[in-house]
PDB file of C-alpha atoms and ligand atoms in Angstrom:
ATOM      1  CA  MET A  80      16.699 -15.492 124.588  1.00 59.00           C
ATOM      2  CA  SER A  81      17.390 -19.033 125.312  1.00 56.00           C
ATOM      3  CA  ALA A  82      16.767 -20.333 121.806  1.00 50.00           C
ATOM      4  CA  ALA A  83      16.221 -23.860 123.229  1.00 51.00           C
ATOM      5  CA  SER A  84      13.586 -22.869 125.733  1.00 91.00           C
ATOM      6  CA  PHE A  85      12.006 -20.681 123.275  1.00 96.00           C
ATOM      7  CA  ALA A  86      11.443 -23.698 120.975  1.00 97.00           C
ATOM      8  CA  ASP A  87      10.716 -25.917 123.707  1.00 97.00           C
ATOM      9  CA  ARG A  88       7.887 -23.739 124.834  1.00 97.00           C
ATOM     10  CA  LEU A  89       6.429 -23.464 121.464  1.00 98.00           C
ATOM     11  CA  VAL A  90       6.847 -27.174 120.751  1.00 98.00           C
ATOM     12  CA  THR A  91       5.089 -27.904 124.181  1.00 97.00           C
ATOM     13  CA  TRP A  92       2.337 -25.454 123.904  1.00 98.00           C
ATOM     14  CA  TYR A  93       1.854 -26.779 120.162  1.00 97.00           C
ATOM     15  CA  ASP A  94       1.269 -30.418 121.473  1.00 97.00           C
ATOM     16  CA  GLU A  95      -1.585 -29.297 123.563  1.00 97.00           C
ATOM     17  CA  HIS A  96      -3.229 -26.057 121.880  1.00 96.00           C
ATOM     18  CA  GLY A  97      -1.821 -26.172 118.270  1.00 94.00           C
ATOM     19  CA  ARG A  98      -3.545 -27.249 115.050  1.00 94.00           C
ATOM     20  CA  HIS A  99      -3.495 -30.729 114.231  1.00 95.00           C
ATOM     21  CA  ASP A 100      -6.208 -31.633 112.180  1.00 95.00           C
ATOM     22  CA  LEU A 101      -5.815 -29.472 109.065  1.00 96.00           C
ATOM     23  CA  PRO A 102      -6.660 -31.049 105.648  1.00 97.00           C
ATOM     24  CA  TRP A 103      -2.809 -30.920 104.569  1.00 97.00           C
ATOM     25  CA  GLN A 104      -1.818 -32.206 108.030  1.00 96.00           C
ATOM     26  CA  ARG A 105      -3.895 -35.648 107.189  1.00 94.00           C
ATOM     27  CA  ASP A 106      -1.873 -37.692 104.837  1.00 94.00           C
ATOM     28  CA  ARG A 107       0.914 -35.462 105.014  1.00 95.00           C
ATOM     29  CA  ASN A 108       3.300 -35.377 102.136  1.00 97.00           C
ATOM     30  CA  ALA A 109       5.301 -32.727 100.390  1.00 98.00           C
ATOM     31  CA  TYR A 110       2.523 -32.445  97.611  1.00 98.00           C
ATOM     32  CA  ARG A 111      -0.011 -31.461 100.069  1.00 98.00           C
ATOM     33  CA  VAL A 112       2.006 -29.278 102.375  1.00 98.00           C
ATOM     34  CA  TRP A 113       3.304 -27.554  99.278  1.00 98.00           C
ATOM     35  CA  VAL A 114      -0.208 -26.859  97.732  1.00 98.00           C
ATOM     36  CA  SER A 115      -1.371 -25.776 101.212  1.00 98.00           C
ATOM     37  CA  GLU A 116       1.385 -23.099 101.425  1.00 98.00           C
ATOM     38  CA  ILE A 117       0.782 -21.599  98.191  1.00 98.00           C
ATOM     39  CA  MET A 118      -2.842 -21.467  98.900  1.00 98.00           C
ATOM     40  CA  LEU A 119      -2.356 -19.973 102.330  1.00 96.00           C
ATOM     41  CA  GLN A 120       0.026 -16.906 100.998  1.00 94.00           C
ATOM     42  CA  GLN A 121      -2.187 -13.951 101.546  1.00 90.00           C
ATOM     43  CA  THR A 122      -5.149 -16.102 102.476  1.00 94.00           C
ATOM     44  CA  ARG A 123      -6.880 -17.506 105.562  1.00 93.00           C
ATOM     45  CA  VAL A 124      -7.074 -20.984 106.684  1.00 95.00           C
ATOM     46  CA  ALA A 125     -10.766 -21.105 106.826  1.00 95.00           C
ATOM     47  CA  THR A 126     -10.763 -19.859 103.313  1.00 97.00           C
ATOM     48  CA  VAL A 127      -8.261 -22.145 101.840  1.00 98.00           C
ATOM     49  CA  ILE A 128      -9.835 -25.117 103.359  1.00 98.00           C
ATOM     50  CA  PRO A 129     -12.560 -25.681 100.727  1.00 98.00           C
ATOM     51  CA  TYR A 130     -10.402 -24.934  97.980  1.00 98.00           C
ATOM     52  CA  PHE A 131      -7.577 -27.160  98.980  1.00 98.00           C
ATOM     53  CA  ASP A 132      -9.944 -30.285  99.545  1.00 98.00           C
ATOM     54  CA  ARG A 133     -11.302 -29.959  95.860  1.00 98.00           C
ATOM     55  CA  PHE A 134      -8.011 -28.977  94.499  1.00 98.00           C
ATOM     56  CA  THR A 135      -6.436 -32.084  95.628  1.00 98.00           C
ATOM     57  CA  THR A 136      -9.280 -34.306  95.089  1.00 98.00           C
ATOM     58  CA  ARG A 137      -9.023 -33.261  91.569  1.00 98.00           C
ATOM     59  CA  PHE A 138      -5.092 -33.280  91.446  1.00 98.00           C
ATOM     60  CA  PRO A 139      -3.971 -35.874  94.308  1.00 98.00           C
ATOM     61  CA  GLY A 140      -0.333 -35.887  93.424  1.00 98.00           C
ATOM     62  CA  VAL A 141       1.905 -33.839  91.538  1.00 98.00           C
ATOM     63  CA  THR A 142       1.880 -35.985  88.087  1.00 98.00           C
ATOM     64  CA  ASP A 143      -1.904 -35.271  88.093  1.00 98.00           C
ATOM     65  CA  LEU A 144      -1.259 -31.637  88.339  1.00 98.00           C
ATOM     66  CA  ALA A 145       1.377 -31.586  85.479  1.00 98.00           C
ATOM     67  CA  THR A 146      -0.636 -33.131  83.141  1.00 98.00           C
ATOM     68  CA  ALA A 147      -3.474 -30.915  83.558  1.00 98.00           C
ATOM     69  CA  GLU A 148      -4.681 -28.049  81.161  1.00 97.00           C
ATOM     70  CA  VAL A 149      -4.139 -24.915  83.143  1.00 95.00           C
ATOM     71  CA  ASP A 150      -7.589 -24.073  82.651  1.00 94.00           C
ATOM     72  CA  ALA A 151      -8.758 -26.668  84.894  1.00 97.00           C
ATOM     73  CA  VAL A 152      -6.373 -25.531  87.465  1.00 97.00           C
ATOM     74  CA  LEU A 153      -7.563 -21.985  87.168  1.00 96.00           C
ATOM     75  CA  GLY A 154     -10.946 -23.308  87.303  1.00 95.00           C
ATOM     76  CA  LEU A 155     -10.413 -24.713  90.647  1.00 97.00           C
ATOM     77  CA  TRP A 156      -8.843 -21.635  92.316  1.00 97.00           C
ATOM     78  CA  SER A 157     -11.353 -19.453  90.666  1.00 94.00           C
ATOM     79  CA  GLY A 158     -12.368 -17.238  93.580  1.00 95.00           C
ATOM     80  CA  LEU A 159      -9.172 -17.868  95.745  1.00 95.00           C
ATOM     81  CA  GLY A 160      -7.475 -14.766  94.026  1.00 92.00           C
ATOM     82  CA  TYR A 161      -3.824 -14.091  93.286  1.00 92.00           C
ATOM     83  CA  TYR A 162      -4.311 -16.442  90.321  1.00 93.00           C
ATOM     84  CA  GLY A 163      -0.406 -15.913  89.565  1.00 94.00           C
ATOM     85  CA  ARG A 164      -0.242 -18.546  92.434  1.00 96.00           C
ATOM     86  CA  ALA A 165      -2.072 -21.118  90.563  1.00 97.00           C
ATOM     87  CA  ARG A 166      -0.043 -20.431  87.420  1.00 96.00           C
ATOM     88  CA  HIS A 167       3.145 -20.858  89.276  1.00 97.00           C
ATOM     89  CA  LEU A 168       2.056 -23.813  91.047  1.00 98.00           C
ATOM     90  CA  HIS A 169       1.093 -25.721  87.509  1.00 98.00           C
ATOM     91  CA  GLN A 170       4.496 -24.552  86.066  1.00 98.00           C
ATOM     92  CA  ALA A 171       6.397 -25.873  89.360  1.00 98.00           C
ATOM     93  CA  ALA A 172       4.484 -29.235  89.040  1.00 98.00           C
ATOM     94  CA  ARG A 173       5.629 -29.538  85.175  1.00 98.00           C
ATOM     95  CA  ILE A 174       9.234 -28.881  86.079  1.00 98.00           C
ATOM     96  CA  LEU A 175       9.293 -31.342  89.032  1.00 98.00           C
ATOM     97  CA  VAL A 176       7.703 -33.933  86.752  1.00 98.00           C
ATOM     98  CA  ALA A 177      10.215 -33.097  83.828  1.00 98.00           C
ATOM     99  CA  ARG A 178      13.453 -32.361  85.979  1.00 96.00           C
ATOM    100  CA  HIS A 179      12.913 -34.344  89.041  1.00 96.00           C
ATOM    101  CA  GLY A 180      10.669 -37.416  87.763  1.00 97.00           C
ATOM    102  CA  GLY A 181       7.939 -36.124  89.829  1.00 96.00           C
ATOM    103  CA  VAL A 182      10.210 -36.918  93.298  1.00 97.00           C
ATOM    104  CA  PHE A 183      10.327 -33.956  95.769  1.00 98.00           C
ATOM    105  CA  PRO A 184      13.665 -32.195  96.078  1.00 97.00           C
ATOM    106  CA  THR A 185      15.162 -32.317  99.662  1.00 97.00           C
ATOM    107  CA  ASP A 186      17.210 -29.011  99.057  1.00 97.00           C
ATOM    108  CA  LEU A 187      16.293 -25.659  99.772  1.00 98.00           C
ATOM    109  CA  GLU A 188      17.897 -24.321  96.571  1.00 98.00           C
ATOM    110  CA  ALA A 189      16.204 -26.830  94.484  1.00 97.00           C
ATOM    111  CA  TRP A 190      12.471 -25.721  95.988  1.00 98.00           C
ATOM    112  CA  CYS A 191      13.563 -22.019  95.444  1.00 98.00           C
ATOM    113  CA  ALA A 192      14.361 -22.656  91.766  1.00 98.00           C
ATOM    114  CA  LEU A 193      10.555 -23.566  91.445  1.00 98.00           C
ATOM    115  CA  PRO A 194       8.232 -20.803  90.127  1.00 97.00           C
ATOM    116  CA  GLY A 195       6.197 -19.155  93.178  1.00 97.00           C
ATOM    117  CA  VAL A 196       8.357 -20.750  95.913  1.00 98.00           C
ATOM    118  CA  GLY A 197      10.226 -18.348  97.854  1.00 97.00           C
ATOM    119  CA  ARG A 198      12.788 -19.169 100.708  1.00 98.00           C
ATOM    120  CA  SER A 199      10.116 -19.437 103.681  1.00 98.00           C
ATOM    121  CA  THR A 200       7.870 -21.542 101.611  1.00 98.00           C
ATOM    122  CA  ALA A 201      10.483 -23.872 100.670  1.00 98.00           C
ATOM    123  CA  ALA A 202      11.551 -24.161 104.192  1.00 98.00           C
ATOM    124  CA  ALA A 203       8.044 -24.745 105.415  1.00 98.00           C
ATOM    125  CA  VAL A 204       7.763 -27.499 102.983  1.00 98.00           C
ATOM    126  CA  LEU A 205      10.795 -29.361 104.089  1.00 98.00           C
ATOM    127  CA  ALA A 206      10.230 -28.614 107.470  1.00 98.00           C
ATOM    128  CA  LEU A 207       6.446 -29.747 107.813  1.00 98.00           C
ATOM    129  CA  ALA A 208       6.806 -32.433 105.125  1.00 98.00           C
ATOM    130  CA  MET A 209      10.284 -33.936 105.620  1.00 98.00           C
ATOM    131  CA  GLU A 210      11.324 -32.966 108.741  1.00 98.00           C
ATOM    132  CA  ILE A 211      14.393 -31.110 107.422  1.00 98.00           C
ATOM    133  CA  ARG A 212      15.414 -28.087 109.273  1.00 98.00           C
ATOM    134  CA  HIS A 213      15.228 -24.863 108.022  1.00 98.00           C
ATOM    135  CA  PRO A 214      13.828 -21.528 109.411  1.00 98.00           C
ATOM    136  CA  ILE A 215      10.885 -20.252 107.944  1.00 98.00           C
ATOM    137  CA  LEU A 216      10.135 -16.435 108.272  1.00 98.00           C
ATOM    138  CA  ASP A 217       6.475 -15.885 106.916  1.00 96.00           C
ATOM    139  CA  GLY A 218       4.142 -12.961 108.397  1.00 95.00           C
ATOM    140  CA  ASN A 219       2.853 -14.573 111.227  1.00 96.00           C
ATOM    141  CA  VAL A 220       6.769 -15.374 112.243  1.00 98.00           C
ATOM    142  CA  LYS A 221       7.988 -11.912 111.755  1.00 98.00           C
ATOM    143  CA  ARG A 222       5.021 -10.584 114.136  1.00 98.00           C
ATOM    144  CA  VAL A 223       6.304 -13.081 116.819  1.00 98.00           C
ATOM    145  CA  LEU A 224       9.964 -12.866 116.311  1.00 98.00           C
ATOM    146  CA  THR A 225       9.610  -8.761 116.259  1.00 98.00           C
ATOM    147  CA  ARG A 226       7.414  -8.647 119.349  1.00 98.00           C
ATOM    148  CA  HIS A 227       9.433 -11.159 121.294  1.00 98.00           C
ATOM    149  CA  GLN A 228      12.509  -9.227 120.751  1.00 98.00           C
ATOM    150  CA  ALA A 229      11.308  -5.645 120.166  1.00 98.00           C
ATOM    151  CA  ILE A 230      12.811  -5.484 117.053  1.00 98.00           C
ATOM    152  CA  ALA A 231      12.043  -1.766 115.330  1.00 97.00           C
ATOM    153  CA  GLY A 232      12.170  -1.166 111.674  1.00 97.00           C
ATOM    154  CA  TRP A 233       9.763  -2.500 108.642  1.00 97.00           C
ATOM    155  CA  PRO A 234      10.543  -6.286 108.534  1.00 97.00           C
ATOM    156  CA  GLN A 235      10.963  -6.239 104.738  1.00 96.00           C
ATOM    157  CA  ASP A 236      13.943  -3.578 104.692  1.00 97.00           C
ATOM    158  CA  PRO A 237      17.020  -5.374 104.408  1.00 97.00           C
ATOM    159  CA  SER A 238      18.549  -3.926 107.319  1.00 97.00           C
ATOM    160  CA  VAL A 239      15.673  -5.607 109.400  1.00 98.00           C
ATOM    161  CA  LEU A 240      15.190  -8.726 107.419  1.00 98.00           C
ATOM    162  CA  HIS A 241      18.753 -10.149 107.569  1.00 98.00           C
ATOM    163  CA  PRO A 242      18.886 -10.216 111.403  1.00 97.00           C
ATOM    164  CA  LEU A 243      15.628 -11.466 111.471  1.00 98.00           C
ATOM    165  CA  TRP A 244      16.413 -14.389 109.157  1.00 98.00           C
ATOM    166  CA  ALA A 245      19.592 -14.868 111.580  1.00 98.00           C
ATOM    167  CA  LEU A 246      17.234 -14.854 114.593  1.00 98.00           C
ATOM    168  CA  ALA A 247      14.645 -17.115 112.999  1.00 98.00           C
ATOM    169  CA  GLU A 248      17.655 -19.598 112.275  1.00 98.00           C
ATOM    170  CA  ALA A 249      19.019 -19.373 115.715  1.00 97.00           C
ATOM    171  CA  CYS A 250      15.380 -20.146 117.190  1.00 97.00           C
ATOM    172  CA  THR A 251      14.746 -23.517 114.976  1.00 97.00           C
ATOM    173  CA  PRO A 252      15.532 -26.533 117.047  1.00 97.00           C
ATOM    174  CA  HIS A 253      17.337 -29.672 115.708  1.00 96.00           C
ATOM    175  CA  GLN A 254      14.597 -31.749 116.847  1.00 96.00           C
ATOM    176  CA  ARG A 255      11.054 -31.900 116.136  1.00 97.00           C
ATOM    177  CA  VAL A 256      11.436 -29.117 113.495  1.00 98.00           C
ATOM    178  CA  ALA A 257       7.885 -29.998 111.959  1.00 97.00           C
ATOM    179  CA  ALA A 258       6.241 -29.533 115.252  1.00 97.00           C
ATOM    180  CA  TYR A 259       8.207 -26.083 116.128  1.00 98.00           C
ATOM    181  CA  THR A 260       7.438 -24.661 112.942  1.00 98.00           C
ATOM    182  CA  GLN A 261       3.789 -25.503 112.795  1.00 97.00           C
ATOM    183  CA  ALA A 262       3.900 -24.049 116.250  1.00 98.00           C
ATOM    184  CA  ILE A 263       5.394 -20.512 115.702  1.00 98.00           C
ATOM    185  CA  MET A 264       2.834 -20.287 112.866  1.00 96.00           C
ATOM    186  CA  ASP A 265      -0.026 -21.360 114.898  1.00 96.00           C
ATOM    187  CA  VAL A 266       1.040 -18.867 117.690  1.00 98.00           C
ATOM    188  CA  GLY A 267       1.157 -16.178 115.100  1.00 97.00           C
ATOM    189  CA  ALA A 268      -1.917 -16.952 113.635  1.00 94.00           C
ATOM    190  CA  THR A 269      -4.104 -17.808 116.822  1.00 95.00           C
ATOM    191  CA  VAL A 270      -2.322 -16.120 119.842  1.00 98.00           C
ATOM    192  CA  CYS A 271       0.257 -13.223 118.772  1.00 98.00           C
ATOM    193  CA  THR A 272      -2.816 -12.042 116.353  1.00 97.00           C
ATOM    194  CA  ARG A 273      -1.954  -8.743 114.413  1.00 96.00           C
ATOM    195  CA  THR A 274      -4.739  -7.050 116.742  1.00 95.00           C
ATOM    196  CA  ARG A 275      -5.712  -7.974 120.280  1.00 95.00           C
ATOM    197  CA  PRO A 276      -2.840 -10.536 120.855  1.00 98.00           C
ATOM    198  CA  ALA A 277      -3.697 -12.744 123.730  1.00 98.00           C
ATOM    199  CA  CYS A 278      -0.329 -12.132 125.659  1.00 98.00           C
ATOM    200  CA  VAL A 279      -1.653 -13.694 128.915  1.00 97.00           C
ATOM    201  CA  ARG A 280      -1.938 -17.075 127.303  1.00 97.00           C
ATOM    202  CA  CYS A 281       1.271 -17.029 124.984  1.00 98.00           C
ATOM    203  CA  PRO A 282       4.038 -19.433 125.424  1.00 97.00           C
ATOM    204  CA  VAL A 283       6.597 -17.251 125.212  1.00 98.00           C
ATOM    205  CA  GLY A 284       4.988 -14.226 127.196  1.00 97.00           C
ATOM    206  CA  HIS A 285       7.074 -14.150 130.043  1.00 94.00           C
ATOM    207  CA  ASP A 286      10.124 -12.985 128.181  1.00 96.00           C
ATOM    208  CA  CYS A 287       8.720 -11.205 125.810  1.00 98.00           C
ATOM    209  CA  ARG A 288       9.981  -7.699 125.364  1.00 98.00           C
ATOM    210  CA  ALA A 289       7.192  -6.033 123.777  1.00 98.00           C
ATOM    211  CA  TYR A 290       4.816  -7.269 126.253  1.00 98.00           C
ATOM    212  CA  ALA A 291       7.146  -6.140 129.007  1.00 98.00           C
ATOM    213  CA  LEU A 292       7.591  -2.631 127.595  1.00 98.00           C
ATOM    214  CA  GLY A 293       4.076  -2.514 127.233  1.00 98.00           C
ATOM    215  CA  ARG A 294       4.543  -1.897 123.501  1.00 98.00           C
ATOM    216  CA  VAL A 295       3.016  -4.841 121.632  1.00 98.00           C
ATOM    217  CA  ALA A 296       1.029  -2.453 119.127  1.00 97.00           C
ATOM    218  CA  ASP A 297       4.616  -0.898 117.870  1.00 97.00           C
ATOM    219  CA  PHE A 298       5.440  -4.286 116.341  1.00 98.00           C
ATOM    220  CA  PRO A 299       6.289  -4.837 113.835  1.00 98.00           C
ATOM    221  CA  THR A 300       6.987  -1.432 112.639  1.00 98.00           C
ATOM    222  CA  PRO A 301       4.471  -0.755 109.477  1.00 96.00           C
ATOM    223  CA  ARG A 302       5.551  -0.343 106.041  1.00 95.00           C
ATOM    224  CA  PRO A 303       6.695   3.556 105.311  1.00 93.00           C
ATOM    225  CA  LYS A 304       3.994   5.323 103.844  1.00 92.00           C
ATOM    226  CA  ARG A 305       4.618   6.047 100.273  1.00 88.00           C
ATOM    227  CA  VAL A 306       2.783   8.895  98.410  1.00 89.00           C
ATOM    228  CA  LEU A 307       0.866   7.156  95.669  1.00 87.00           C
ATOM    229  CA  PRO A 308       0.473   8.919  92.244  1.00 89.00           C
ATOM    230  CA  ILE A 309      -2.751   9.459  90.865  1.00 90.00           C
ATOM    231  CA  ARG A 310      -3.644   8.227  87.468  1.00 87.00           C
ATOM    232  CA  GLU A 311      -6.843   9.094  85.476  1.00 86.00           C
ATOM    233  CA  ILE A 312      -7.903   6.445  82.836  1.00 82.00           C
ATOM    234  CA  ARG A 313     -10.771   6.201  80.650  1.00 81.00           C
ATOM    235  CA  LEU A 314     -12.107   2.578  79.903  1.00 78.00           C
ATOM    236  CA  VAL A 315     -14.048   1.073  77.454  1.00 79.00           C
ATOM    237  CA  MET A 316     -15.913  -2.179  77.922  1.00 81.00           C
ATOM    238  CA  LEU A 317     -17.023  -3.988  74.906  1.00 84.00           C
ATOM    239  CA  VAL A 318     -20.742  -5.397  75.329  1.00 85.00           C
ATOM    240  CA  ASP A 319     -22.581  -7.091  72.174  1.00 85.00           C
ATOM    241  CA  SER A 320     -26.381  -6.680  71.519  1.00 88.00           C
ATOM    242  CA  THR A 321     -27.262  -9.780  73.680  1.00 89.00           C
ATOM    243  CA  GLY A 322     -25.226  -8.044  76.871  1.00 86.00           C
ATOM    244  CA  ALA A 323     -22.126 -10.238  76.650  1.00 85.00           C
ATOM    245  CA  VAL A 324     -19.162  -8.872  77.760  1.00 83.00           C
ATOM    246  CA  LEU A 325     -15.873  -9.319  75.744  1.00 82.00           C
ATOM    247  CA  LEU A 326     -13.200 -10.812  77.632  1.00 78.00           C
ATOM    248  CA  GLU A 327      -9.403 -11.674  77.418  1.00 74.00           C
ATOM    249  CA  ARG A 328      -7.549 -13.972  78.984  1.00 71.00           C
ATOM    250  CA  ARG A 329      -4.737 -11.953  81.305  1.00 69.00           C
ATOM    251  CA  PRO A 330      -1.226 -13.187  80.165  1.00 65.00           C
ATOM    252  CA  SER A 331       0.429 -14.117  83.498  1.00 64.00           C
ATOM    253  CA  SER A 332      -2.031 -13.238  86.270  1.00 57.00           C
ATOM    254  CA  GLY A 333      -5.729 -13.284  86.897  1.00 56.00           C
ATOM    255  CA  VAL A 334      -8.139 -15.478  84.972  1.00 62.00           C
ATOM    256  CA  TRP A 335      -9.943 -13.028  82.769  1.00 65.00           C
ATOM    257  CA  GLY A 336      -9.972  -9.344  82.182  1.00 64.00           C
ATOM    258  CA  GLY A 337     -12.128  -6.848  80.722  1.00 61.00           C
ATOM    259  CA  CYS A 338     -11.090  -6.514  76.598  1.00 56.00           C
ATOM    260  CA  GLY A 339     -10.707  -2.832  77.887  1.00 51.00           C
ATOM    261  CA  VAL A 340      -8.962  -0.080  75.966  1.00 48.00           C
ATOM    262  CA  PHE A 341      -6.967   2.688  78.015  1.00 46.00           C
ATOM    263  CA  LEU A 342      -7.847   6.047  76.437  1.00 43.00           C
ATOM    264  CA  SER A 343      -6.039   9.337  76.336  1.00 42.00           C
ATOM    265  CA  VAL A 344      -8.715  10.775  74.487  1.00 40.00           C
ATOM    266  CA  PRO A 345     -12.259  11.817  75.832  1.00 41.00           C
ATOM    267  CA  GLN A 346     -14.299  10.526  72.561  1.00 40.00           C
ATOM    268  CA  ILE A 347     -13.621   7.366  70.365  1.00 42.00           C
ATOM    269  CA  THR A 348     -15.482   4.962  67.779  1.00 42.00           C
ATOM    270  CA  ILE A 349     -14.759   1.165  68.238  1.00 43.00           C
ATOM    271  CA  GLN A 350     -15.784  -1.200  65.258  1.00 42.00           C
ATOM    272  CA  ARG A 351     -15.233  -4.784  65.428  1.00 44.00           C
ATOM    273  CA  SER A 352     -16.079  -6.534  62.295  1.00 42.00           C
ATOM    274  CA  GLY A 353     -19.757  -7.865  62.310  1.00 45.00           C
ATOM    275  CA  LEU A 354     -20.048  -7.492  66.413  1.00 46.00           C
ATOM    276  CA  PRO A 355     -22.277  -4.484  67.311  1.00 44.00           C
ATOM    277  CA  CYS A 356     -20.667  -3.040  70.167  1.00 42.00           C
ATOM    278  CA  THR A 357     -21.542  -0.326  72.608  1.00 43.00           C
ATOM    279  CA  MET A 358     -19.556   1.706  75.203  1.00 43.00           C
ATOM    280  CA  VAL A 359     -20.524   1.690  78.678  1.00 37.00           C
TER     281      VAL A 359
HETATM  282  S1  LIG B  41       3.761 -11.946 124.568  1.00 82.77           S
HETATM  283 FE1  LIG B  41       2.146 -11.085 123.362  1.00 82.77          FE
HETATM  284  S2  LIG B  41       3.309 -10.021 121.987  1.00 82.77           S
HETATM  285 FE2  LIG B  41       4.782 -11.198 122.976  1.00 82.77          FE
HETATM  286  S3  LIG B  41       4.919 -13.084 121.549  1.00 82.77           S
HETATM  287 FE3  LIG B  41       3.166 -13.386 122.773  1.00 82.77          FE
HETATM  288  S4  LIG B  41       1.395 -12.858 121.957  1.00 82.77           S
HETATM  289 FE4  LIG B  41       2.956 -12.039 121.098  1.00 82.77          FE
END
């Protein structure tokens, strides 16, 4: 594969067909791109947009986020799921203010040292917000690259992942890195989709190996099946006489959880001083 032509074709496609008006592309800066990248982990763009708008209106900059109470941050995240992301974002904002004076670092290692920031997220922020060249390898990019080069094997397996990073590095151009990064993300999200990819209008379709072989559905190789253990539990939920449910704050993930008690015996008695409880 000609790396230059691969990148050129993606950038040319992006100029005409890519997404240019996402909220984090307006007033683009490292803070907005970082927040969007964290929200977009395991979450679709359409779902993220209203959350992103509310979040960045309430916390327009890293200092606003760093000085906020965690409850306010979690409140704005409520409904988006994967609440560990919000906690990490908040912790990282405090680190950025405390250690970097609220100035965003320009090196990959400093970004990767922040809670919740992996190599691909760090690279995306640097490339999209600062035009600093680093390859990204999120789920969309893995799908495009494994199909384009017909790379077999589960992409999370180190024997596949390391060559994939090398390929991502080789494909990343030295000019217009932000446009290229957005382009390959957009192609993965809108053309080379998980099901029913639109190969006939793909900008890199003419030398796509999976397409030529008629084996697009074979890539990327799915995760090997694991036999999941079956676990039986009994759960007690505490409800007071008004119907209110007793909840406790989750220590590191989630927002609230039932104040449940996992039991290994079939019957128990629960008493809380002054609070009549029923088992449901
Ligand atoms: S030709 Fe099809 S399978 Fe290949 S990269 Fe393009 S959309 Fe994906």
